[in-house]
PDB file of C-alpha atoms in Angstrom:
ATOM      1  CA  MET A   1      43.702  -5.978 -41.592  1.00 44.00           C
ATOM      2  CA  LEU A   2      42.080  -8.177 -44.091  1.00 50.00           C
ATOM      3  CA  GLU A   3      41.402  -5.874 -47.205  1.00 45.00           C
ATOM      4  CA  LEU A   4      38.458  -7.373 -49.663  1.00 45.00           C
ATOM      5  CA  ASN A   5      35.560  -5.638 -51.523  1.00 41.00           C
ATOM      6  CA  VAL A   6      32.716  -5.951 -49.337  1.00 36.00           C
ATOM      7  CA  GLY A   7      30.264  -3.861 -51.224  1.00 34.00           C
ATOM      8  CA  GLY A   8      27.145  -4.031 -50.245  1.00 32.00           C
ATOM      9  CA  ILE A   9      27.908  -4.772 -46.216  1.00 32.00           C
ATOM     10  CA  PRO A  10      26.866  -1.612 -44.385  1.00 34.00           C
ATOM     11  CA  ALA A  11      29.901   0.424 -42.566  1.00 35.00           C
ATOM     12  CA  GLY A  12      29.540  -0.404 -39.104  1.00 39.00           C
ATOM     13  CA  GLY A  13      29.106  -4.288 -39.230  1.00 42.00           C
ATOM     14  CA  SER A  14      24.963  -5.005 -39.283  1.00 49.00           C
ATOM     15  CA  ASP A  15      25.229  -8.107 -37.794  1.00 76.00           C
ATOM     16  CA  LEU A  16      26.814  -6.940 -34.501  1.00 87.00           C
ATOM     17  CA  ILE A  17      23.292  -6.331 -33.100  1.00 92.00           C
ATOM     18  CA  LYS A  18      19.942  -8.140 -33.647  1.00 93.00           C
ATOM     19  CA  ASP A  19      16.671  -9.140 -32.245  1.00 94.00           C
ATOM     20  CA  THR A  20      16.247 -13.013 -31.546  1.00 92.00           C
ATOM     21  CA  SER A  21      13.166 -14.882 -30.740  1.00 91.00           C
ATOM     22  CA  GLU A  22      12.791 -18.461 -29.102  1.00 89.00           C
ATOM     23  CA  ALA A  23      13.072 -20.177 -32.607  1.00 89.00           C
ATOM     24  CA  THR A  24      16.625 -18.814 -33.211  1.00 90.00           C
ATOM     25  CA  PHE A  25      17.991 -18.121 -29.834  1.00 92.00           C
ATOM     26  CA  MET A  26      20.169 -21.483 -30.062  1.00 91.00           C
ATOM     27  CA  VAL A  27      22.015 -19.977 -33.213  1.00 91.00           C
ATOM     28  CA  ASP A  28      21.908 -16.444 -32.315  1.00 91.00           C
ATOM     29  CA  VAL A  29      23.347 -16.756 -28.976  1.00 92.00           C
ATOM     30  CA  ILE A  30      24.671 -20.310 -27.954  1.00 91.00           C
ATOM     31  CA  GLU A  31      26.298 -21.435 -31.397  1.00 88.00           C
ATOM     32  CA  ALA A  32      27.315 -17.512 -32.290  1.00 89.00           C
ATOM     33  CA  SER A  33      29.050 -17.331 -28.905  1.00 89.00           C
ATOM     34  CA  HIS A  34      31.607 -19.586 -29.835  1.00 87.00           C
ATOM     35  CA  GLU A  35      33.448 -17.237 -32.076  1.00 85.00           C
ATOM     36  CA  VAL A  36      32.928 -13.863 -29.774  1.00 89.00           C
ATOM     37  CA  PRO A  37      31.205 -13.095 -26.526  1.00 93.00           C
ATOM     38  CA  ILE A  38      27.372 -12.488 -27.145  1.00 94.00           C
ATOM     39  CA  ILE A  39      25.744 -10.231 -25.018  1.00 96.00           C
ATOM     40  CA  VAL A  40      22.101 -10.620 -24.250  1.00 95.00           C
ATOM     41  CA  ASP A  41      19.776  -7.550 -23.526  1.00 96.00           C
ATOM     42  CA  PHE A  42      16.283  -8.512 -22.023  1.00 95.00           C
ATOM     43  CA  TRP A  43      13.876  -5.863 -22.282  1.00 94.00           C
ATOM     44  CA  ALA A  44      10.361  -5.044 -22.947  1.00 92.00           C
ATOM     45  CA  PRO A  45       8.527  -1.955 -24.634  1.00 91.00           C
ATOM     46  CA  TRP A  46       6.950  -0.828 -21.296  1.00 93.00           C
ATOM     47  CA  CYS A  47      10.731  -0.932 -19.034  1.00 92.00           C
ATOM     48  CA  GLY A  48      11.717   2.703 -18.921  1.00 90.00           C
ATOM     49  CA  PRO A  49      15.429   1.843 -17.816  1.00 91.00           C
ATOM     50  CA  CYS A  50      15.629  -0.700 -20.766  1.00 93.00           C
ATOM     51  CA  LYS A  51      15.145   2.481 -22.988  1.00 91.00           C
ATOM     52  CA  THR A  52      18.549   3.887 -21.423  1.00 90.00           C
ATOM     53  CA  LEU A  53      20.276   0.703 -20.902  1.00 93.00           C
ATOM     54  CA  GLY A  54      19.838  -0.369 -24.798  1.00 92.00           C
ATOM     55  CA  PRO A  55      20.978   2.169 -26.687  1.00 91.00           C
ATOM     56  CA  ALA A  56      23.801   2.581 -23.900  1.00 91.00           C
ATOM     57  CA  LEU A  57      24.835  -1.529 -24.551  1.00 93.00           C
ATOM     58  CA  GLU A  58      24.630  -0.876 -28.671  1.00 91.00           C
ATOM     59  CA  ALA A  59      27.207   1.749 -28.473  1.00 89.00           C
ATOM     60  CA  GLY A  60      29.256  -0.211 -26.368  1.00 89.00           C
ATOM     61  CA  VAL A  61      29.226  -3.133 -28.888  1.00 90.00           C
ATOM     62  CA  LYS A  62      29.717  -0.863 -32.127  1.00 87.00           C
ATOM     63  CA  GLU A  63      32.666   0.791 -30.229  1.00 84.00           C
ATOM     64  CA  ALA A  64      34.193  -2.839 -29.639  1.00 83.00           C
ATOM     65  CA  LYS A  65      34.090  -3.365 -33.466  1.00 79.00           C
ATOM     66  CA  GLY A  66      33.533  -6.872 -33.536  1.00 83.00           C
ATOM     67  CA  ALA A  67      35.010  -8.479 -30.714  1.00 86.00           C
ATOM     68  CA  VAL A  68      31.551  -8.861 -28.903  1.00 92.00           C
ATOM     69  CA  LYS A  69      28.095  -8.905 -30.304  1.00 94.00           C
ATOM     70  CA  MET A  70      24.594  -7.980 -29.148  1.00 95.00           C
ATOM     71  CA  VAL A  71      21.279  -9.934 -29.213  1.00 96.00           C
ATOM     72  CA  LYS A  72      18.035  -8.796 -28.010  1.00 96.00           C
ATOM     73  CA  VAL A  73      15.356 -10.343 -26.364  1.00 95.00           C
ATOM     74  CA  ASP A  74      11.573  -9.060 -26.027  1.00 94.00           C
ATOM     75  CA  VAL A  75      10.607 -11.058 -22.836  1.00 93.00           C
ATOM     76  CA  ASP A  76       7.054 -10.170 -23.716  1.00 91.00           C
ATOM     77  CA  GLN A  77       7.395 -12.039 -26.676  1.00 91.00           C
ATOM     78  CA  ASN A  78      10.103 -14.473 -25.397  1.00 91.00           C
ATOM     79  CA  GLN A  79       9.022 -15.880 -22.038  1.00 89.00           C
ATOM     80  CA  GLN A  80      10.171 -19.366 -22.044  1.00 88.00           C
ATOM     81  CA  ILE A  81      13.705 -17.929 -23.059  1.00 90.00           C
ATOM     82  CA  ALA A  82      13.052 -15.493 -19.601  1.00 86.00           C
ATOM     83  CA  GLY A  83      11.789 -18.343 -17.556  1.00 86.00           C
ATOM     84  CA  GLN A  84      14.712 -20.473 -18.220  1.00 84.00           C
ATOM     85  CA  LEU A  85      17.471 -18.216 -17.404  1.00 84.00           C
ATOM     86  CA  GLN A  86      15.654 -17.036 -14.612  1.00 83.00           C
ATOM     87  CA  ILE A  87      14.840 -13.523 -15.436  1.00 86.00           C
ATOM     88  CA  GLN A  88      13.359 -11.884 -12.416  1.00 82.00           C
ATOM     89  CA  SER A  89      13.142  -8.305 -13.385  1.00 88.00           C
ATOM     90  CA  ILE A  90      14.330  -6.272 -16.560  1.00 92.00           C
ATOM     91  CA  PRO A  91      16.623  -4.785 -17.704  1.00 91.00           C
ATOM     92  CA  THR A  92      18.861  -7.823 -17.289  1.00 93.00           C
ATOM     93  CA  VAL A  93      22.195  -8.616 -19.116  1.00 94.00           C
ATOM     94  CA  TYR A  94      24.029 -11.628 -19.686  1.00 94.00           C
ATOM     95  CA  ALA A  95      27.212 -12.312 -21.523  1.00 93.00           C
ATOM     96  CA  PHE A  96      27.286 -15.834 -23.275  1.00 93.00           C
ATOM     97  CA  TYR A  97      31.031 -17.265 -24.526  1.00 90.00           C
ATOM     98  CA  LYS A  98      31.739 -20.703 -25.769  1.00 86.00           C
ATOM     99  CA  GLY A  99      27.870 -21.807 -25.237  1.00 85.00           C
ATOM    100  CA  LYS A 100      27.924 -20.871 -21.461  1.00 87.00           C
ATOM    101  CA  PRO A 101      26.829 -17.811 -19.698  1.00 88.00           C
ATOM    102  CA  ILE A 102      29.955 -16.096 -18.159  1.00 88.00           C
ATOM    103  CA  ASP A 103      28.519 -12.829 -16.764  1.00 89.00           C
ATOM    104  CA  ALA A 104      25.498 -10.974 -16.036  1.00 90.00           C
ATOM    105  CA  PHE A 105      24.170  -7.909 -14.483  1.00 91.00           C
ATOM    106  CA  GLN A 106      20.672  -6.143 -14.045  1.00 89.00           C
ATOM    107  CA  GLY A 107      19.421  -2.649 -13.860  1.00 90.00           C
ATOM    108  CA  ALA A 108      20.492   0.379 -16.179  1.00 88.00           C
ATOM    109  CA  LEU A 109      24.319   1.120 -16.115  1.00 87.00           C
ATOM    110  CA  PRO A 110      26.303   4.394 -16.896  1.00 85.00           C
ATOM    111  CA  ALA A 111      28.159   4.199 -19.756  1.00 83.00           C
ATOM    112  CA  SER A 112      31.409   3.810 -17.957  1.00 82.00           C
ATOM    113  CA  GLU A 113      30.327   0.493 -16.348  1.00 87.00           C
ATOM    114  CA  ILE A 114      29.110  -0.818 -19.318  1.00 90.00           C
ATOM    115  CA  LYS A 115      32.722   0.034 -20.974  1.00 87.00           C
ATOM    116  CA  THR A 116      34.364  -2.143 -18.366  1.00 86.00           C
ATOM    117  CA  PHE A 117      31.966  -4.722 -18.559  1.00 90.00           C
ATOM    118  CA  ILE A 118      32.289  -5.418 -22.222  1.00 90.00           C
ATOM    119  CA  ASP A 119      35.895  -4.746 -21.708  1.00 86.00           C
ATOM    120  CA  LYS A 120      36.326  -7.683 -19.033  1.00 86.00           C
ATOM    121  CA  LEU A 121      34.426  -9.774 -21.554  1.00 89.00           C
ATOM    122  CA  ILE A 122      36.899  -9.038 -24.620  1.00 86.00           C
ATOM    123  CA  ALA A 123      39.811  -9.855 -22.221  1.00 81.00           C
ATOM    124  CA  GLU A 124      38.125 -12.942 -21.271  1.00 79.00           C
ATOM    125  CA  SER A 125      37.933 -14.176 -24.669  1.00 78.00           C
ATOM    126  CA  ASP A 126      41.618 -13.360 -25.698  1.00 69.00           C
ATOM    127  CA  GLY A 127      40.504  -9.956 -27.524  1.00 60.00           C
ATOM    128  CA  GLU A 128      39.734 -11.508 -30.437  1.00 50.00           C
ATOM    129  CA  VAL A 129      38.666  -8.516 -32.526  1.00 46.00           C
ATOM    130  CA  ASP A 130      36.761  -9.140 -35.249  1.00 50.00           C
ATOM    131  CA  GLU A 131      38.894  -6.031 -37.567  1.00 52.00           C
ATOM    132  CA  GLY A 132      36.211  -6.522 -40.403  1.00 59.00           C
ATOM    133  CA  LEU A 133      36.301 -10.268 -40.813  1.00 71.00           C
ATOM    134  CA  GLY A 134      32.916 -10.282 -39.824  1.00 72.00           C
ATOM    135  CA  GLU A 135      32.047  -7.987 -42.784  1.00 78.00           C
ATOM    136  CA  ALA A 136      33.772 -10.049 -45.234  1.00 85.00           C
ATOM    137  CA  ILE A 137      32.437 -13.675 -44.426  1.00 85.00           C
ATOM    138  CA  ALA A 138      28.918 -11.815 -44.840  1.00 84.00           C
ATOM    139  CA  ALA A 139      30.050 -10.824 -48.154  1.00 90.00           C
ATOM    140  CA  ALA A 140      31.357 -14.053 -48.892  1.00 92.00           C
ATOM    141  CA  GLU A 141      28.059 -15.574 -48.121  1.00 91.00           C
ATOM    142  CA  ALA A 142      26.363 -13.328 -50.196  1.00 92.00           C
ATOM    143  CA  MET A 143      28.592 -14.408 -53.326  1.00 94.00           C
ATOM    144  CA  LEU A 144      27.797 -17.945 -52.366  1.00 94.00           C
ATOM    145  CA  GLU A 145      24.081 -17.444 -51.689  1.00 91.00           C
ATOM    146  CA  GLU A 146      24.221 -15.619 -55.256  1.00 94.00           C
ATOM    147  CA  GLY A 147      25.732 -18.716 -57.062  1.00 94.00           C
ATOM    148  CA  ALA A 148      29.298 -16.910 -57.398  1.00 95.00           C
ATOM    149  CA  ALA A 149      31.076 -19.926 -55.659  1.00 95.00           C
ATOM    150  CA  VAL A 150      34.456 -19.426 -57.064  1.00 95.00           C
ATOM    151  CA  ASP A 151      34.537 -15.463 -55.828  1.00 95.00           C
ATOM    152  CA  ALA A 152      32.998 -17.078 -52.084  1.00 94.00           C
ATOM    153  CA  ALA A 153      35.952 -19.595 -52.142  1.00 96.00           C
ATOM    154  CA  GLN A 154      39.009 -16.747 -52.802  1.00 95.00           C
ATOM    155  CA  THR A 155      37.187 -14.470 -50.052  1.00 95.00           C
ATOM    156  CA  PHE A 156      36.925 -17.219 -47.798  1.00 94.00           C
ATOM    157  CA  ALA A 157      40.522 -18.404 -48.172  1.00 94.00           C
ATOM    158  CA  ALA A 158      41.828 -14.883 -47.906  1.00 93.00           C
ATOM    159  CA  ILE A 159      39.638 -14.446 -44.560  1.00 90.00           C
ATOM    160  CA  LEU A 160      41.679 -17.791 -43.493  1.00 92.00           C
ATOM    161  CA  GLY A 161      44.761 -16.308 -44.362  1.00 90.00           C
ATOM    162  CA  GLU A 162      44.202 -13.688 -41.904  1.00 84.00           C
ATOM    163  CA  GLU A 163      42.845 -16.038 -39.267  1.00 83.00           C
ATOM    164  CA  PRO A 164      43.572 -19.615 -40.263  1.00 87.00           C
ATOM    165  CA  ASN A 165      41.046 -20.990 -37.294  1.00 83.00           C
ATOM    166  CA  ASN A 166      38.083 -18.695 -37.818  1.00 84.00           C
ATOM    167  CA  PRO A 167      34.803 -21.587 -38.011  1.00 84.00           C
ATOM    168  CA  ALA A 168      32.653 -19.479 -40.145  1.00 85.00           C
ATOM    169  CA  ALA A 169      35.098 -18.656 -42.817  1.00 91.00           C
ATOM    170  CA  TYR A 170      36.862 -22.686 -42.980  1.00 94.00           C
ATOM    171  CA  ALA A 171      32.847 -23.973 -43.146  1.00 93.00           C
ATOM    172  CA  GLY A 172      32.271 -21.340 -45.916  1.00 95.00           C
ATOM    173  CA  LEU A 173      35.312 -22.607 -47.837  1.00 97.00           C
ATOM    174  CA  MET A 174      34.195 -26.262 -47.697  1.00 97.00           C
ATOM    175  CA  ARG A 175      30.585 -25.141 -48.418  1.00 96.00           C
ATOM    176  CA  ALA A 176      32.264 -22.989 -51.783  1.00 97.00           C
ATOM    177  CA  HIS A 177      33.982 -26.458 -52.950  1.00 97.00           C
ATOM    178  CA  LEU A 178      30.551 -28.221 -52.602  1.00 95.00           C
ATOM    179  CA  ALA A 179      28.752 -25.852 -54.410  1.00 94.00           C
ATOM    180  CA  MET A 180      31.432 -26.351 -57.402  1.00 96.00           C
ATOM    181  CA  ASP A 181      30.578 -29.922 -57.292  1.00 94.00           C
ATOM    182  CA  GLU A 182      34.356 -30.356 -55.994  1.00 96.00           C
ATOM    183  CA  LEU A 183      33.275 -32.981 -52.755  1.00 95.00           C
ATOM    184  CA  GLU A 184      36.625 -34.002 -53.049  1.00 95.00           C
ATOM    185  CA  GLN A 185      38.138 -30.748 -52.071  1.00 96.00           C
ATOM    186  CA  ALA A 186      35.587 -30.393 -49.515  1.00 96.00           C
ATOM    187  CA  SER A 187      36.107 -33.706 -47.790  1.00 96.00           C
ATOM    188  CA  GLU A 188      39.767 -33.048 -47.725  1.00 96.00           C
ATOM    189  CA  LEU A 189      39.295 -29.936 -45.674  1.00 96.00           C
ATOM    190  CA  LEU A 190      37.219 -31.314 -43.384  1.00 96.00           C
ATOM    191  CA  ALA A 191      39.729 -34.264 -42.744  1.00 95.00           C
ATOM    192  CA  ASN A 192      42.214 -31.879 -42.401  1.00 94.00           C
ATOM    193  CA  ALA A 193      40.125 -29.375 -39.898  1.00 93.00           C
ATOM    194  CA  PRO A 194      42.167 -27.757 -37.182  1.00 89.00           C
ATOM    195  CA  ALA A 195      41.327 -29.622 -34.034  1.00 86.00           C
ATOM    196  CA  GLU A 196      39.778 -26.907 -32.507  1.00 81.00           C
ATOM    197  CA  LEU A 197      36.957 -26.527 -34.965  1.00 85.00           C
ATOM    198  CA  ASN A 198      35.759 -30.293 -34.719  1.00 82.00           C
ATOM    199  CA  GLY A 199      32.618 -30.329 -32.960  1.00 80.00           C
ATOM    200  CA  LEU A 200      31.401 -26.796 -33.794  1.00 78.00           C
ATOM    201  CA  PRO A 201      28.263 -26.044 -35.124  1.00 78.00           C
ATOM    202  CA  GLU A 202      29.324 -24.546 -38.577  1.00 83.00           C
ATOM    203  CA  ILE A 203      31.629 -27.501 -39.145  1.00 89.00           C
ATOM    204  CA  GLU A 204      29.093 -30.296 -38.092  1.00 88.00           C
ATOM    205  CA  ALA A 205      26.635 -28.817 -40.542  1.00 89.00           C
ATOM    206  CA  VAL A 206      29.022 -29.155 -43.862  1.00 94.00           C
ATOM    207  CA  ARG A 207      29.912 -32.971 -42.212  1.00 94.00           C
ATOM    208  CA  ALA A 208      26.539 -33.657 -42.615  1.00 93.00           C
ATOM    209  CA  GLN A 209      26.259 -32.425 -46.036  1.00 94.00           C
ATOM    210  CA  ILE A 210      29.210 -34.109 -46.866  1.00 95.00           C
ATOM    211  CA  ASP A 211      28.082 -37.231 -45.559  1.00 94.00           C
ATOM    212  CA  LEU A 212      24.682 -36.616 -47.373  1.00 94.00           C
ATOM    213  CA  LEU A 213      26.139 -36.121 -50.821  1.00 93.00           C
ATOM    214  CA  LEU A 214      28.361 -39.488 -50.446  1.00 93.00           C
ATOM    215  CA  GLN A 215      25.178 -41.256 -49.867  1.00 93.00           C
ATOM    216  CA  ALA A 216      23.825 -39.983 -52.736  1.00 92.00           C
ATOM    217  CA  ALA A 217      26.920 -41.400 -55.007  1.00 90.00           C
ATOM    218  CA  GLU A 218      25.621 -44.674 -54.095  1.00 90.00           C
ATOM    219  CA  THR A 219      21.888 -44.180 -54.608  1.00 91.00           C
ATOM    220  CA  GLY A 220      20.063 -44.781 -58.118  1.00 87.00           C
ATOM    221  CA  PRO A 221      18.432 -42.090 -60.290  1.00 91.00           C
ATOM    222  CA  ALA A 222      15.448 -40.325 -58.090  1.00 93.00           C
ATOM    223  CA  ALA A 223      13.363 -41.307 -61.183  1.00 94.00           C
ATOM    224  CA  GLU A 224      13.613 -44.829 -60.899  1.00 95.00           C
ATOM    225  CA  LEU A 225      13.482 -44.750 -57.267  1.00 95.00           C
ATOM    226  CA  GLN A 226      10.013 -42.901 -57.161  1.00 95.00           C
ATOM    227  CA  ALA A 227       8.986 -45.581 -59.755  1.00 96.00           C
ATOM    228  CA  ALA A 228      10.045 -48.486 -57.339  1.00 96.00           C
ATOM    229  CA  LEU A 229       8.360 -46.657 -54.626  1.00 96.00           C
ATOM    230  CA  ASP A 230       4.825 -46.103 -56.911  1.00 96.00           C
ATOM    231  CA  ALA A 231       5.079 -49.670 -57.376  1.00 97.00           C
ATOM    232  CA  ASN A 232       5.331 -50.819 -54.017  1.00 97.00           C
ATOM    233  CA  ALA A 233       4.957 -47.820 -51.077  1.00 96.00           C
ATOM    234  CA  ASP A 234       6.518 -50.316 -48.572  1.00 96.00           C
ATOM    235  CA  ASP A 235       9.735 -50.305 -50.329  1.00 97.00           C
ATOM    236  CA  HIS A 236      11.388 -48.622 -47.187  1.00 97.00           C
ATOM    237  CA  GLN A 237      15.078 -49.070 -48.828  1.00 96.00           C
ATOM    238  CA  ALA A 238      13.795 -47.008 -51.796  1.00 96.00           C
ATOM    239  CA  ARG A 239      12.259 -44.320 -50.018  1.00 97.00           C
ATOM    240  CA  LEU A 240      15.285 -43.909 -47.814  1.00 96.00           C
ATOM    241  CA  ASP A 241      17.459 -43.879 -50.943  1.00 96.00           C
ATOM    242  CA  LEU A 242      15.152 -41.362 -52.794  1.00 96.00           C
ATOM    243  CA  ALA A 243      14.990 -39.280 -49.631  1.00 95.00           C
ATOM    244  CA  VAL A 244      18.994 -39.130 -49.953  1.00 95.00           C
ATOM    245  CA  ALA A 245      18.750 -38.266 -53.680  1.00 94.00           C
ATOM    246  CA  LEU A 246      16.079 -35.528 -53.249  1.00 95.00           C
ATOM    247  CA  HIS A 247      18.565 -33.925 -50.902  1.00 93.00           C
ATOM    248  CA  ALA A 248      21.344 -33.971 -53.088  1.00 91.00           C
ATOM    249  CA  SER A 249      19.187 -32.640 -55.708  1.00 91.00           C
ATOM    250  CA  GLY A 250      18.236 -29.469 -53.535  1.00 89.00           C
ATOM    251  CA  ASP A 251      14.856 -30.744 -52.538  1.00 95.00           C
ATOM    252  CA  ALA A 252      15.640 -30.784 -48.594  1.00 95.00           C
ATOM    253  CA  GLN A 253      11.806 -30.546 -48.334  1.00 96.00           C
ATOM    254  CA  GLY A 254      11.208 -33.515 -50.322  1.00 96.00           C
ATOM    255  CA  ALA A 255      13.789 -35.499 -48.653  1.00 96.00           C
ATOM    256  CA  VAL A 256      11.978 -34.783 -45.024  1.00 96.00           C
ATOM    257  CA  ASP A 257       8.852 -35.503 -46.059  1.00 97.00           C
ATOM    258  CA  HIS A 258       9.643 -38.956 -47.243  1.00 97.00           C
ATOM    259  CA  LEU A 259      12.128 -39.484 -43.953  1.00 96.00           C
ATOM    260  CA  LEU A 260       8.846 -38.751 -42.250  1.00 96.00           C
ATOM    261  CA  GLU A 261       6.789 -40.796 -44.192  1.00 96.00           C
ATOM    262  CA  LEU A 262       9.310 -43.642 -43.793  1.00 96.00           C
ATOM    263  CA  PHE A 263       9.515 -43.035 -40.009  1.00 96.00           C
ATOM    264  CA  ARG A 264       5.384 -43.074 -39.761  1.00 95.00           C
ATOM    265  CA  ARG A 265       5.287 -46.716 -41.431  1.00 96.00           C
ATOM    266  CA  ASP A 266       8.208 -48.079 -39.317  1.00 96.00           C
ATOM    267  CA  ARG A 267      10.462 -46.341 -36.990  1.00 94.00           C
ATOM    268  CA  GLU A 268      12.264 -48.964 -36.279  1.00 95.00           C
ATOM    269  CA  TRP A 269      12.993 -50.185 -39.967  1.00 96.00           C
ATOM    270  CA  ASN A 270      16.990 -50.722 -40.263  1.00 95.00           C
ATOM    271  CA  ASP A 271      18.006 -49.775 -36.806  1.00 95.00           C
ATOM    272  CA  GLY A 272      15.695 -46.548 -37.054  1.00 94.00           C
ATOM    273  CA  ALA A 273      17.508 -45.466 -39.882  1.00 95.00           C
ATOM    274  CA  ALA A 274      14.432 -42.490 -40.790  1.00 95.00           C
ATOM    275  CA  LYS A 275      15.071 -41.031 -37.452  1.00 94.00           C
ATOM    276  CA  SER A 276      18.966 -41.047 -37.960  1.00 94.00           C
ATOM    277  CA  GLN A 277      18.687 -39.782 -41.429  1.00 95.00           C
ATOM    278  CA  LEU A 278      16.186 -36.986 -40.375  1.00 95.00           C
ATOM    279  CA  PHE A 279      18.582 -35.806 -38.009  1.00 92.00           C
ATOM    280  CA  THR A 280      21.730 -35.766 -40.610  1.00 93.00           C
ATOM    281  CA  VAL A 281      19.360 -33.891 -42.722  1.00 94.00           C
ATOM    282  CA  PHE A 282      18.459 -31.189 -40.105  1.00 90.00           C
ATOM    283  CA  ASP A 283      22.075 -30.758 -38.965  1.00 88.00           C
ATOM    284  CA  ALA A 284      22.882 -29.889 -42.945  1.00 90.00           C
ATOM    285  CA  LEU A 285      20.556 -27.111 -42.651  1.00 88.00           C
ATOM    286  CA  LYS A 286      20.291 -24.076 -40.514  1.00 79.00           C
ATOM    287  CA  ALA A 287      18.683 -24.592 -37.153  1.00 73.00           C
ATOM    288  CA  ASP A 288      16.568 -21.629 -37.523  1.00 74.00           C
ATOM    289  CA  ASP A 289      15.407 -23.080 -41.365  1.00 84.00           C
ATOM    290  CA  PRO A 290      11.732 -23.540 -41.256  1.00 89.00           C
ATOM    291  CA  ILE A 291      12.040 -26.967 -43.114  1.00 92.00           C
ATOM    292  CA  VAL A 292      14.080 -28.066 -39.925  1.00 89.00           C
ATOM    293  CA  LEU A 293      11.676 -26.377 -37.165  1.00 89.00           C
ATOM    294  CA  ASN A 294       8.767 -27.860 -38.959  1.00 92.00           C
ATOM    295  CA  GLY A 295      10.092 -31.216 -39.497  1.00 92.00           C
ATOM    296  CA  ARG A 296      11.323 -31.098 -36.038  1.00 89.00           C
ATOM    297  CA  ARG A 297       8.106 -30.504 -34.730  1.00 90.00           C
ATOM    298  CA  LYS A 298       6.284 -33.150 -36.975  1.00 92.00           C
ATOM    299  CA  LEU A 299       8.770 -36.112 -35.821  1.00 91.00           C
ATOM    300  CA  SER A 300       8.148 -35.126 -32.181  1.00 88.00           C
ATOM    301  CA  SER A 301       4.665 -35.287 -32.701  1.00 89.00           C
ATOM    302  CA  MET A 302       4.916 -38.771 -34.091  1.00 90.00           C
ATOM    303  CA  ILE A 303       7.116 -39.945 -31.338  1.00 83.00           C
ATOM    304  CA  PHE A 304       5.008 -38.765 -28.426  1.00 74.00           C
ATOM    305  CA  VAL A 305       1.856 -39.354 -29.893  1.00 58.00           C
TER     306      VAL A 305
END
């Protein structure tokens, strides 16, 4: 078992059970299910059986110690999700793994049958028990958020020593190198990523970040690009380069704003470069980032006017 100082992370794994919404369902369930099975509990505050089943499921998930996780969906607040999955009655429980539903049941079950359900999910996912890695990853992410990139890199590396193909740790290590301005090391890690990690959301997000940084190395200073744009608002190349430079400096919102403006002015310019670059920026951010959510909404409104 991995032994790391994960101070500040609550014992028992606070990330094992969470509520989700239509805005975060893709991240919380579909993407997360590529790591471990995700049990999705569809419930409502007025549902009597839900009040029994929910706590029993939570207890079973906690006993599994990271081999499965649980996401709760209030159907009253998230009717679109319930409709897409054709939820006819509640409580209804789905299990997702590798992005797809693999099992389900309706109604409240006794604790013994819940345990059987969870044990089956663990077996179908080859029993990849977390054994504290989830808490260690959360601790490393917190270090990275606080600016302690070196400590984060060491922690991610230690996790990979226990589980070499852990996508969250592998992506985290690359992002730690990027935070230390070690683009070459991050690029080398990306080029040598295990084949089974390629295409996973965590890895593709870092790939997009690296692509943007490489592009930024080819652009001029942001001040010069802004001056060129001030002189000619239809200098599309200057606007595109400015968006790249702004993203590299940490101003993702500014980058998205300029790319949306470029799309508004000429969506076909340079083979649709504005739209393509927008998607790269979106990929580099978390799917539930407000910049992404608002940017996608604005882009859609422009496309479908």
